[in-house]
mmCIF file of C-alpha atoms in Angstrom:
data_model
loop_
_atom_site.group_PDB
_atom_site.id
_atom_site.type_symbol
_atom_site.label_atom_id
_atom_site.label_comp_id
_atom_site.label_asym_id
_atom_site.label_seq_id
_atom_site.Cartn_x
_atom_site.Cartn_y
_atom_site.Cartn_z
ATOM 1 C CA MET A 1 2.919 -18.162 -7.277
ATOM 2 C CA SER A 2 5.004 -15.068 -6.817
ATOM 3 C CA ILE A 3 4.986 -11.482 -8.063
ATOM 4 C CA VAL A 4 8.113 -9.574 -9.101
ATOM 5 C CA LYS A 5 8.344 -5.788 -9.398
ATOM 6 C CA LYS A 6 11.151 -3.420 -10.391
ATOM 7 C CA VAL A 7 11.573 -0.327 -8.261
ATOM 8 C CA GLY A 8 13.971 2.504 -9.042
ATOM 9 C CA ILE A 9 16.344 3.212 -6.147
ATOM 10 C CA ASP A 10 19.185 5.625 -6.363
ATOM 11 C CA GLY A 11 19.256 5.362 -10.194
ATOM 12 C CA LYS A 12 19.237 1.550 -10.147
ATOM 13 C CA GLU A 13 16.443 -0.810 -11.059
ATOM 14 C CA VAL A 14 16.005 -3.230 -8.100
ATOM 15 C CA LEU A 15 13.867 -6.357 -8.317
ATOM 16 C CA PHE A 16 11.622 -7.247 -5.392
ATOM 17 C CA LYS A 17 9.706 -10.498 -5.131
ATOM 18 C CA ALA A 18 6.659 -11.358 -3.016
ATOM 19 C CA SER A 19 5.591 -14.931 -2.533
ATOM 20 C CA ALA A 20 4.264 -17.229 0.167
ATOM 21 C CA ALA A 21 7.889 -17.929 1.181
ATOM 22 C CA ILE A 22 8.563 -14.346 2.298
ATOM 23 C CA PRO A 23 7.028 -14.623 5.801
ATOM 24 C CA ARG A 24 9.123 -17.744 6.500
ATOM 25 C CA ILE A 25 12.349 -16.300 5.036
ATOM 26 C CA TYR A 26 11.868 -13.085 7.042
ATOM 27 C CA ARG A 27 11.060 -14.958 10.273
ATOM 28 C CA LEU A 28 14.097 -17.248 9.930
ATOM 29 C CA LYS A 29 16.488 -14.371 9.134
ATOM 30 C CA PHE A 30 15.184 -11.694 11.512
ATOM 31 C CA GLN A 31 13.048 -13.625 14.057
ATOM 32 C CA ARG A 32 10.145 -11.280 13.401
ATOM 33 C CA ASP A 33 6.663 -11.460 11.888
ATOM 34 C CA ILE A 34 6.532 -9.613 8.535
ATOM 35 C CA TYR A 35 2.749 -9.105 8.762
ATOM 36 C CA LYS A 36 3.043 -7.230 12.062
ATOM 37 C CA ASP A 37 6.069 -5.278 10.871
ATOM 38 C CA LEU A 38 4.375 -4.159 7.654
ATOM 39 C CA ARG A 39 1.340 -3.046 9.667
ATOM 40 C CA ILE A 40 3.537 -1.048 12.047
ATOM 41 C CA LEU A 41 5.348 0.592 9.117
ATOM 42 C CA GLU A 42 2.118 1.459 7.318
ATOM 43 C CA LYS A 43 0.879 3.233 10.451
ATOM 44 C CA SER A 44 4.226 4.932 11.091
ATOM 45 C CA ILE A 45 4.647 6.325 7.597
ATOM 46 C CA GLY A 46 1.104 7.695 7.527
ATOM 47 C CA GLU A 47 0.349 9.456 4.266
ATOM 48 C CA GLY A 48 3.973 9.370 3.165
ATOM 49 C CA ASP A 49 4.721 12.824 4.443
ATOM 50 C CA GLU A 50 8.173 12.938 6.032
ATOM 51 C CA GLU A 51 7.289 15.853 8.317
ATOM 52 C CA HIS A 52 4.244 14.098 9.851
ATOM 53 C CA SER A 53 5.411 10.508 10.021
ATOM 54 C CA ASN A 54 6.235 8.646 13.218
ATOM 55 C CA LEU A 55 9.268 6.714 12.039
ATOM 56 C CA ASP A 56 12.000 5.887 14.474
ATOM 57 C CA LEU A 57 15.311 4.109 13.953
ATOM 58 C CA PHE A 58 13.741 0.741 14.745
ATOM 59 C CA SER A 59 11.076 1.327 12.055
ATOM 60 C CA LEU A 60 13.760 2.233 9.540
ATOM 61 C CA GLU A 61 15.617 -0.967 10.354
ATOM 62 C CA MET A 62 12.423 -3.036 9.897
ATOM 63 C CA PHE A 63 11.867 -1.398 6.521
ATOM 64 C CA GLU A 64 15.440 -2.123 5.436
ATOM 65 C CA ASN A 65 15.080 -5.733 6.533
ATOM 66 C CA ILE A 66 11.806 -6.201 4.658
ATOM 67 C CA ALA A 67 13.196 -4.563 1.506
ATOM 68 C CA TYR A 68 16.313 -6.705 1.736
ATOM 69 C CA THR A 69 14.290 -9.921 2.169
ATOM 70 C CA MET A 70 12.152 -9.181 -0.902
ATOM 71 C CA ALA A 71 15.140 -8.118 -2.998
ATOM 72 C CA LYS A 72 17.202 -11.181 -2.003
ATOM 73 C CA HIS A 73 14.212 -13.413 -2.811
ATOM 74 C CA ALA A 74 14.115 -11.853 -6.300
ATOM 75 C CA ASP A 75 17.881 -11.962 -6.861
ATOM 76 C CA PRO A 76 19.958 -14.619 -5.011
ATOM 77 C CA ALA A 77 23.155 -12.864 -6.173
ATOM 78 C CA ILE A 78 22.493 -10.104 -3.619
ATOM 79 C CA PRO A 79 24.951 -10.283 -0.702
ATOM 80 C CA ASP A 80 23.926 -12.327 2.340
ATOM 81 C CA ASP A 81 24.495 -9.301 4.588
ATOM 82 C CA VAL A 82 21.903 -6.485 4.740
ATOM 83 C CA GLU A 83 24.487 -3.802 5.423
ATOM 84 C CA GLU A 84 26.611 -4.913 2.450
ATOM 85 C CA TRP A 85 23.506 -4.703 0.218
ATOM 86 C CA LEU A 86 22.570 -1.233 1.554
ATOM 87 C CA ASP A 87 26.128 -0.007 0.944
ATOM 88 C CA GLY A 88 25.390 -0.329 -2.791
ATOM 89 C CA PHE A 89 23.081 2.712 -2.567
ATOM 90 C CA ASN A 90 23.729 6.374 -1.801
ATOM 91 C CA THR A 91 20.083 7.009 -0.863
ATOM 92 C CA PHE A 92 17.291 4.593 -0.011
ATOM 93 C CA SER A 93 14.109 6.488 0.799
ATOM 94 C CA ILE A 94 11.500 4.680 2.851
ATOM 95 C CA TYR A 95 8.919 7.159 1.549
ATOM 96 C CA GLN A 96 9.506 6.089 -2.050
ATOM 97 C CA VAL A 97 10.157 2.364 -1.603
ATOM 98 C CA LEU A 98 7.830 1.268 1.227
ATOM 99 C CA PRO A 99 4.600 2.122 -0.623
ATOM 100 C CA GLU A 100 5.832 0.051 -3.595
ATOM 101 C CA LEU A 101 6.651 -2.902 -1.336
ATOM 102 C CA ILE A 102 3.258 -2.646 0.409
ATOM 103 C CA ARG A 103 1.494 -2.655 -2.980
ATOM 104 C CA LEU A 104 3.579 -5.629 -4.108
ATOM 105 C CA TRP A 105 2.777 -7.534 -0.934
ATOM 106 C CA GLY A 106 -0.920 -6.638 -1.319
ATOM 107 C CA LEU A 107 -0.932 -8.005 -4.860
ATOM 108 C CA ASN A 108 0.648 -11.219 -3.641
ATOM 109 C CA VAL A 109 -1.899 -11.670 -0.843
ATOM 110 C CA GLN A 110 -4.756 -10.785 -3.217
ATOM 111 C CA THR A 111 -3.520 -13.353 -5.764
ATOM 112 C CA ASP A 112 -3.408 -16.049 -3.069
ATOM 113 C CA ALA A 113 -6.907 -15.244 -1.845
ATOM 114 C CA GLU A 114 -8.353 -15.378 -5.381
ATOM 115 C CA ALA A 115 -6.666 -18.702 -6.056
ATOM 116 C CA LYS A 116 -8.266 -20.226 -2.974
ATOM 117 C CA LYS A 117 -11.699 -18.996 -4.045
ATOM 118 C CA ASN A 118 -11.300 -20.384 -7.553
ATOM 119 C CA PHE A 119 -10.050 -23.710 -6.207
ATOM 120 C CA ALA A 120 -13.123 -24.056 -4.050
ATOM 121 C CA LEU A 121 -15.382 -23.404 -7.074
ATOM 122 C CA GLN A 122 -13.480 -25.932 -9.224
ATOM 123 C CA SER A 123 -13.596 -28.629 -6.576
ATOM 124 C CA GLY A 124 -17.336 -28.209 -6.177
ATOM 125 C CA ARG A 125 -17.244 -27.108 -2.539
#
């Protein structure tokens, strides 16, 4: 099961998709763990206040890679190159988009956890 969400970026509606495939796709493309990277980004962005966040260039690159992975998963027509996809935007604010992606990922994880509980009840375990 997957969850799709539209997020407005630079006047465009961009689809993002979260599913069980995302950690694998992200790991294969970027050789990184999406769970760890999302945790790092959540801590770095803090309360979403640009002046008090701890974001560095590496964090911004992680964010762009996560956003790209979820967007490409939702729309296979997106270019295969992250930079080419990012070139389609004038602005791409981590402070606006990251909280939406974290919520989307949280909904996906929550949905998976509920499904496992219901399955256990249905199977009589």
